Amino acid sequence: MKDSIGKNIGILLTVILLGGMIALRSMQNYSDKDYRGSNFFVFWLSGRLLTEGQNPYNPDQWQTGHEVYGVTNAREAIFLYPLPLAVLMIPLGLLTLDQAYLGWQILAQLSIAMVVFTLLNRWDRPEHNRLFIPVVLFISFFGPTYLTLQLGSIGPLTLIILFAAILFLEKKNSYAAGILLALTMLKPPQGISFLFLISVWLLARRNWKALLGILLGGILLWVLGMSIELDWVSKFIHSGEAAFDRRLGYQSNLWSFSYLVCNNNTNCSFALGGALSLIFLGSASYYLWRNHARLTIWQAFNISIPVGFISTIYLWSYDQLPYIIPIVWIVGTLVKRTKSYIYAFLFLMVLDLFSLFALEKQASTGRDLWSLGNTAIVLGMVIMLLYRQTNSIVEKDIPANV
């Protein structure tokens, strides 16, 4: 009886704390952030135009849409993202901009909390369940999370897609997992490198259903975009190339660092960036292929997410939000192995402090280069823990299929 009462009180306190954290951050961003000048406005406007029978790939309608809602400096000639993403933004477009931004704040934080809660429960241990609120709190101050919530980027959508794909793969529902994985192509620079790596692992495991699901999902996205604009792919590529050219040397990936090393020489930077990306992608692919039978689904994603980020041509620090998936694994594994919270919290503190430092550097310089450290910390910890697991006789960190 006492245990039941104590458990109910614990659940109630968790809900109150979580609700308070979400409400505080949501209202703070809603009150302080000029979201008409943020990424969120772009996503909202794309959905809004579709609800009005217009096309976000039409330059005139796109420009007029900005002006109607008080934004006079459209950063891009058309919607910078794949047209199918605009279709997914229609529910936001049905709301006013204020309502949509506040709702997205709440939904994004709830999504993050749900992912953390579900992943921690994979260990099915009281000590891991007690980590829920502290981990959510630390992650709320992780630089990419902080920036994602302020700008209203689509990182939470990518996080949910990857998380759901893990669950479907665990349940042996490979077709659905593959279709979900194809949705990472809603941001192609992120999806291409990640899909390449995870497809190598799926191929090694002969999971033909998941690979077929990825292909089917890609076709569905293409057809969805064609229902609005027949040649949407060529327009997206043209717009993306222009944006990439303007921002090369500003991001925390191998291509931008190569551009700086080559003293802004495009030919040199493409040669060096391409070579370094091939080395990283090739090394990770070899590891995933060779260890496909030993790696769990979660562990394969832990490798593919950060390596995919650093190897691609165009991403910003807020696109590191899916790092939450390997971060939770690192924290849970440290607690499992050390029988202590100290190392897990130390890892989270170092990660938060560095990511906020990188965020400050981005704000002061306009360059996102320091966020490379976030990738180094997360990927380095994943590799170290996997290496120690390989050399351990009795290690088993998480349930077999996760």
CSV table of N, CA, C and O in Angstrom, one decimal, residues 89-147:
chain,number,residue,atom,x,y,z
A,89,MET,N,3.2,20.6,-42.9
A,89,MET,CA,3.1,21.8,-42.1
A,89,MET,C,1.7,22.4,-42.2
A,89,MET,O,1.4,23.4,-41.6
A,90,ILE,N,0.8,21.7,-43.0
A,90,ILE,CA,-0.6,22.2,-43.1
A,90,ILE,C,-1.3,22.4,-41.8
A,90,ILE,O,-2.0,23.4,-41.6
A,91,PRO,N,-1.2,21.4,-40.9
A,91,PRO,CA,-1.9,21.6,-39.6
A,91,PRO,C,-1.4,22.9,-38.9
A,91,PRO,O,-2.2,23.6,-38.2
A,92,LEU,N,-0.1,23.3,-39.0
A,92,LEU,CA,0.4,24.5,-38.4
A,92,LEU,C,-0.2,25.7,-39.1
A,92,LEU,O,-0.6,26.7,-38.5
A,93,GLY,N,-0.3,25.6,-40.5
A,93,GLY,CA,-0.9,26.7,-41.3
A,93,GLY,C,-2.3,27.0,-41.0
A,93,GLY,O,-2.8,28.1,-41.3
A,94,LEU,N,-3.0,26.0,-40.4
A,94,LEU,CA,-4.5,26.2,-40.1
A,94,LEU,C,-4.6,27.1,-38.9
A,94,LEU,O,-5.7,27.7,-38.6
A,95,LEU,N,-3.5,27.3,-38.1
A,95,LEU,CA,-3.5,28.1,-36.9
A,95,LEU,C,-2.9,29.5,-37.2
A,95,LEU,O,-2.3,29.7,-38.2
A,96,THR,N,-3.2,30.5,-36.3
A,96,THR,CA,-2.5,31.7,-36.5
A,96,THR,C,-1.0,31.5,-36.2
A,96,THR,O,-0.7,30.5,-35.5
A,97,LEU,N,-0.2,32.4,-36.6
A,97,LEU,CA,1.2,32.3,-36.3
A,97,LEU,C,1.5,32.2,-34.8
A,97,LEU,O,2.3,31.3,-34.4
A,98,ASP,N,0.9,33.0,-34.0
A,98,ASP,CA,1.1,33.0,-32.6
A,98,ASP,C,0.7,31.6,-32.0
A,98,ASP,O,1.5,31.0,-31.2
A,99,GLN,N,-0.5,31.2,-32.4
A,99,GLN,CA,-0.9,29.9,-31.8
A,99,GLN,C,0.0,28.7,-32.3
A,99,GLN,O,0.3,27.8,-31.5
A,100,ALA,N,0.4,28.8,-33.5
A,100,ALA,CA,1.2,27.7,-34.1
A,100,ALA,C,2.6,27.7,-33.4
A,100,ALA,O,3.1,26.6,-33.0
A,101,TYR,N,3.2,28.8,-33.1
A,101,TYR,CA,4.5,28.9,-32.5
A,101,TYR,C,4.4,28.3,-31.1
A,101,TYR,O,5.3,27.5,-30.6
A,102,LEU,N,3.4,28.8,-30.3
A,102,LEU,CA,3.3,28.3,-28.9
A,102,LEU,C,3.0,26.8,-28.9
A,102,LEU,O,3.5,26.1,-28.1
A,103,GLY,N,2.1,26.4,-29.8
A,103,GLY,CA,1.8,25.0,-29.8
A,103,GLY,C,3.0,24.1,-30.2
A,103,GLY,O,3.2,23.0,-29.6
A,104,TRP,N,3.8,24.6,-31.1
A,104,TRP,CA,5.0,23.9,-31.5
A,104,TRP,C,6.0,23.8,-30.4
A,104,TRP,O,6.7,22.8,-30.2
A,105,GLN,N,6.1,24.9,-29.6
A,105,GLN,CA,7.0,24.9,-28.4
A,105,GLN,C,6.6,23.7,-27.5
A,105,GLN,O,7.5,22.9,-27.0
A,106,ILE,N,5.3,23.6,-27.2
A,106,ILE,CA,4.8,22.6,-26.2
A,106,ILE,C,5.0,21.2,-26.8
A,106,ILE,O,5.5,20.3,-26.2
A,107,LEU,N,4.6,21.0,-28.1
A,107,LEU,CA,4.7,19.7,-28.7
A,107,LEU,C,6.1,19.3,-28.9
A,107,LEU,O,6.4,18.1,-28.7
A,108,ALA,N,7.0,20.2,-29.2
A,108,ALA,CA,8.4,19.8,-29.4
A,108,ALA,C,9.0,19.3,-28.0
A,108,ALA,O,9.7,18.3,-28.0
A,109,GLN,N,8.7,20.0,-27.0
A,109,GLN,CA,9.3,19.6,-25.7
A,109,GLN,C,8.6,18.3,-25.2
A,109,GLN,O,9.3,17.5,-24.5
A,110,LEU,N,7.3,18.1,-25.4
A,110,LEU,CA,6.7,16.9,-25.0
A,110,LEU,C,7.3,15.7,-25.8
A,110,LEU,O,7.5,14.6,-25.3
A,111,SER,N,7.6,15.9,-27.1
A,111,SER,CA,8.2,14.9,-27.9
A,111,SER,C,9.6,14.5,-27.4
A,111,SER,O,9.9,13.3,-27.3
A,112,ILE,N,10.4,15.5,-27.0
A,112,ILE,CA,11.7,15.2,-26.5
A,112,ILE,C,11.6,14.4,-25.2
A,112,ILE,O,12.3,13.4,-24.9
A,113,ALA,N,10.7,14.8,-24.3
A,113,ALA,CA,10.5,14.1,-23.0
A,113,ALA,C,10.0,12.7,-23.3
A,113,ALA,O,10.4,11.8,-22.6
A,114,MET,N,9.1,12.5,-24.2
A,114,MET,CA,8.6,11.1,-24.5
A,114,MET,C,9.7,10.2,-25.0
A,114,MET,O,9.8,9.1,-24.6
A,115,VAL,N,10.6,10.8,-25.9
A,115,VAL,CA,11.7,10.0,-26.3
A,115,VAL,C,12.7,9.6,-25.2
A,115,VAL,O,13.1,8.4,-25.1
A,116,VAL,N,13.0,10.6,-24.4
A,116,VAL,CA,13.9,10.3,-23.2
A,116,VAL,C,13.3,9.3,-22.3
A,116,VAL,O,13.9,8.3,-21.9
A,117,PHE,N,12.0,9.4,-22.0
A,117,PHE,CA,11.3,8.5,-21.0
A,117,PHE,C,11.3,7.1,-21.6
A,117,PHE,O,11.6,6.1,-20.9
A,118,THR,N,10.9,6.9,-22.8
A,118,THR,CA,10.8,5.6,-23.4
A,118,THR,C,12.2,4.9,-23.5
A,118,THR,O,12.3,3.7,-23.2
A,119,LEU,N,13.2,5.7,-23.9
A,119,LEU,CA,14.5,5.1,-24.1
A,119,LEU,C,15.1,4.7,-22.7
A,119,LEU,O,15.7,3.6,-22.6
A,120,LEU,N,14.9,5.5,-21.7
A,120,LEU,CA,15.4,5.2,-20.4
A,120,LEU,C,14.8,3.9,-19.9
A,120,LEU,O,15.4,3.1,-19.1
A,121,ASN,N,13.5,3.7,-20.2
A,121,ASN,CA,12.7,2.6,-19.7
A,121,ASN,C,13.2,1.3,-20.3
A,121,ASN,O,12.8,0.2,-19.9
A,122,ARG,N,14.1,1.3,-21.4
A,122,ARG,CA,14.6,0.1,-22.0
A,122,ARG,C,15.4,-0.7,-21.0
A,122,ARG,O,15.5,-1.9,-21.1
A,123,TRP,N,16.0,0.0,-20.0
A,123,TRP,CA,16.8,-0.7,-19.0
A,123,TRP,C,15.9,-1.4,-18.0
A,123,TRP,O,16.3,-2.3,-17.3
A,124,ASP,N,14.7,-0.8,-17.8
A,124,ASP,CA,13.7,-1.4,-16.8
A,124,ASP,C,14.3,-1.5,-15.4
A,124,ASP,O,14.2,-2.6,-14.8
A,125,ARG,N,15.0,-0.5,-15.0
A,125,ARG,CA,15.6,-0.5,-13.7
A,125,ARG,C,15.2,0.8,-13.0
A,125,ARG,O,15.2,1.9,-13.6
A,126,PRO,N,15.0,0.8,-11.7
A,126,PRO,CA,14.6,2.0,-10.9
A,126,PRO,C,15.7,3.1,-11.0
A,126,PRO,O,15.3,4.3,-11.1
A,127,GLU,N,17.0,2.8,-11.1
A,127,GLU,CA,18.0,3.8,-11.1
A,127,GLU,C,17.9,4.6,-12.5
A,127,GLU,O,18.3,5.7,-12.5
A,128,HIS,N,17.5,3.9,-13.5
A,128,HIS,CA,17.4,4.6,-14.8
A,128,HIS,C,16.1,5.4,-14.9
A,128,HIS,O,16.0,6.4,-15.5
A,129,ASN,N,15.0,4.9,-14.3
A,129,ASN,CA,13.8,5.6,-14.2
A,129,ASN,C,13.9,6.9,-13.5
A,129,ASN,O,13.3,8.0,-13.9
A,130,ARG,N,14.8,6.9,-12.5
A,130,ARG,CA,15.0,8.2,-11.7
A,130,ARG,C,15.8,9.2,-12.5
A,130,ARG,O,15.8,10.4,-12.1
A,131,LEU,N,16.3,8.8,-13.6
A,131,LEU,CA,17.1,9.8,-14.4
A,131,LEU,C,16.2,10.7,-15.3
A,131,LEU,O,16.7,11.6,-15.9
A,132,PHE,N,15.0,10.3,-15.4
A,132,PHE,CA,14.1,11.0,-16.4
A,132,PHE,C,14.1,12.5,-16.3
A,132,PHE,O,14.5,13.2,-17.2
A,133,ILE,N,13.7,13.1,-15.2
A,133,ILE,CA,13.7,14.5,-15.0
A,133,ILE,C,15.1,15.2,-15.1
A,133,ILE,O,15.2,16.2,-15.8
A,134,PRO,N,16.1,14.6,-14.4
A,134,PRO,CA,17.4,15.2,-14.6
A,134,PRO,C,17.9,15.2,-16.1
A,134,PRO,O,18.5,16.2,-16.5
A,135,VAL,N,17.7,14.1,-16.8
A,135,VAL,CA,18.2,14.1,-18.2
A,135,VAL,C,17.4,15.1,-19.0
A,135,VAL,O,18.0,15.8,-19.9
A,136,VAL,N,16.1,15.1,-18.9
A,136,VAL,CA,15.3,16.1,-19.6
A,136,VAL,C,15.8,17.5,-19.3
A,136,VAL,O,15.8,18.4,-20.2
A,137,LEU,N,16.1,17.8,-18.1
A,137,LEU,CA,16.5,19.1,-17.7
A,137,LEU,C,17.9,19.5,-18.4
A,137,LEU,O,18.1,20.5,-18.9
A,138,PHE,N,18.8,18.5,-18.3
A,138,PHE,CA,20.1,18.7,-19.0
A,138,PHE,C,19.9,18.9,-20.5
A,138,PHE,O,20.6,19.8,-21.1
A,139,ILE,N,19.1,18.1,-21.1
A,139,ILE,CA,18.9,18.2,-22.5
A,139,ILE,C,18.2,19.5,-22.9
A,139,ILE,O,18.5,20.0,-24.0
A,140,SER,N,17.4,20.0,-22.0
A,140,SER,CA,16.8,21.3,-22.3
A,140,SER,C,17.8,22.4,-22.5
A,140,SER,O,17.5,23.5,-23.1
A,141,PHE,N,19.0,22.3,-21.8
A,141,PHE,CA,20.0,23.3,-21.9
A,141,PHE,C,21.2,22.8,-22.9
A,141,PHE,O,22.2,23.5,-22.9
A,142,PHE,N,21.0,21.7,-23.6
A,142,PHE,CA,21.9,21.3,-24.6
A,142,PHE,C,21.7,22.3,-25.8
A,142,PHE,O,20.6,22.6,-26.2
A,143,GLY,N,22.8,22.8,-26.2
A,143,GLY,CA,22.8,23.9,-27.2
A,143,GLY,C,21.9,23.7,-28.4
A,143,GLY,O,21.0,24.6,-28.7
A,144,PRO,N,21.9,22.5,-29.1
A,144,PRO,CA,21.0,22.3,-30.2
A,144,PRO,C,19.5,22.3,-29.8
A,144,PRO,O,18.7,22.8,-30.5
A,145,THR,N,19.2,21.8,-28.6
A,145,THR,CA,17.8,21.9,-28.1
A,145,THR,C,17.4,23.3,-27.8
A,145,THR,O,16.3,23.7,-28.2
A,146,TYR,N,18.3,24.0,-27.1
A,146,TYR,CA,18.0,25.4,-26.8
A,146,TYR,C,17.7,26.2,-28.1
A,146,TYR,O,16.7,27.0,-28.2
A,147,LEU,N,18.5,26.0,-29.1
A,147,LEU,CA,18.4,26.8,-30.4
A,147,LEU,C,17.2,26.3,-31.1
A,147,LEU,O,16.5,27.1,-31.8
